[in-house]
Amino acid sequence: MTAPVPPLRIDIDSAALVANWRWFAEASGRAVCGAAVKADGYGLGARGVVDRLADAGCRDFFVATWAEAEALGPLADALSLSVLHGLRAEDAEAALASRARPVLNSAAMVARWKALGAGRACDVMIDTGMNRLGLTPEEARSGLLDGLEIDTLMSHLACADEPGHPLNEQQLFTFRGLKAAIPARRYSLANSAGICLGQRYAFGLTRPGLGLYGGIPGPGAEGHVRRVARPHAQILQVRIVPRDATVGYGATFAAPAAMRVAILNVGYADGYLRGFGEGRGRALAGGVPCPVLGRVSMDLLAVDIGAAQDVEEGDWLELDYDPATASIASGLSQYELLTSLGRRYQRCWL
Ligand SMILES: *Cc1c(COP(=O)(O)O)cnc(C)c1O
């Protein structure tokens, strides 16, 4: 028996993914362009992303945890993998068994890596003003890093999506000072939005994530970044809702006239959250908008198919899930939209 076909799928456009990476690589100037593939490739499937981007020439990949590194499976020798969350006490065994480099974020992590005596290169994160992960600049300059073989010295921008924010220039200035003081094979500051700030931010290696997957990281990327993920859901039932009858939990929608309604197999357990309810979310039937009616249920969704022709039980509708516009409609961030797409979707690489 073949496996049951799920009533949900995400079409993932390989050519768009690669084109987006090439655009960020171009915008990175002389810097090498890597790819953040944490959170299972922002929900799309990290292995599929790595394979396609490696074919296109990408060599540097970033995951969050050792479990994510292991889940990727074996990587070609030419590829480099960094584990952004570094080296907890629990990670020692996995780190020794892996070719991936830990990104050391704290003095304790530096001490742990030295004690492991792995005898190979690591990466180091320095916090230049975000107050998230990383050594302070003072710690980094204190001699703590002496004796380490640092491949990539990195920092992360807090406000890169706001080009006018003064913290960008401050972080750039601080990072330049660190570059002059701390030897490393290469230096890296920019995520997707950071690349859009200009090549001064690129240093030797850039680390885009969101933009590769079709998100618009900041001004300058519109019109260049292509859609990558298109979620689709199957219609389980088509019904005629009579005038004045209500739809869904809470009976929040009442039909102003008799209407044709499709019930789709998707809900908030699939990341299609309450923020897409009445007046905000919509499906598309061959490009014709089909607005959401009433509340989103856990696994089901009602949409108005009155404007669409020939839509029937068993058909598939695309969810209108363009990260930038769906983010405004739903109040969710583009990151939330991509990473909350659940396990129930079949991921179909086109
Ligand atoms: C997630 C992450 C990135 C990628 O950021 P995007 O905003 O998705 O481009 C780059 N660097 C670090 C350290 C990250 O945590």
XYZ file of C-alpha atoms and ligand atoms in Angstrom, residues 36 38 42 84 125 132 154 156 190-193 207-211 335, ligand 1:
33
model
C 20.742 30.280 7.171
C 17.873 26.817 10.813
C 12.540 28.179 7.745
C 24.654 29.205 15.833
C 29.771 35.431 17.966
C 21.079 38.532 22.356
C 30.510 37.201 13.513
C 24.284 40.117 14.326
C 24.892 40.790 7.631
C 21.693 38.751 7.563
C 19.180 39.301 4.696
C 18.236 42.790 5.827
C 24.205 35.028 6.169
C 20.800 35.553 4.540
C 17.806 33.508 5.681
C 14.366 35.111 5.309
C 14.980 36.631 1.880
C 9.372 34.627 10.011
C 18.680 33.696 11.686
C 19.996 34.297 11.551
C 20.424 34.794 10.313
C 19.500 34.932 9.127
O 18.649 36.033 9.375
P 17.506 36.513 8.363
O 16.936 37.705 9.028
O 16.526 35.394 8.292
O 18.154 36.794 7.071
C 21.725 35.239 10.223
N 22.557 35.220 11.291
C 22.171 34.761 12.501
C 23.123 34.775 13.630
C 20.873 34.318 12.679
O 20.467 33.907 13.893
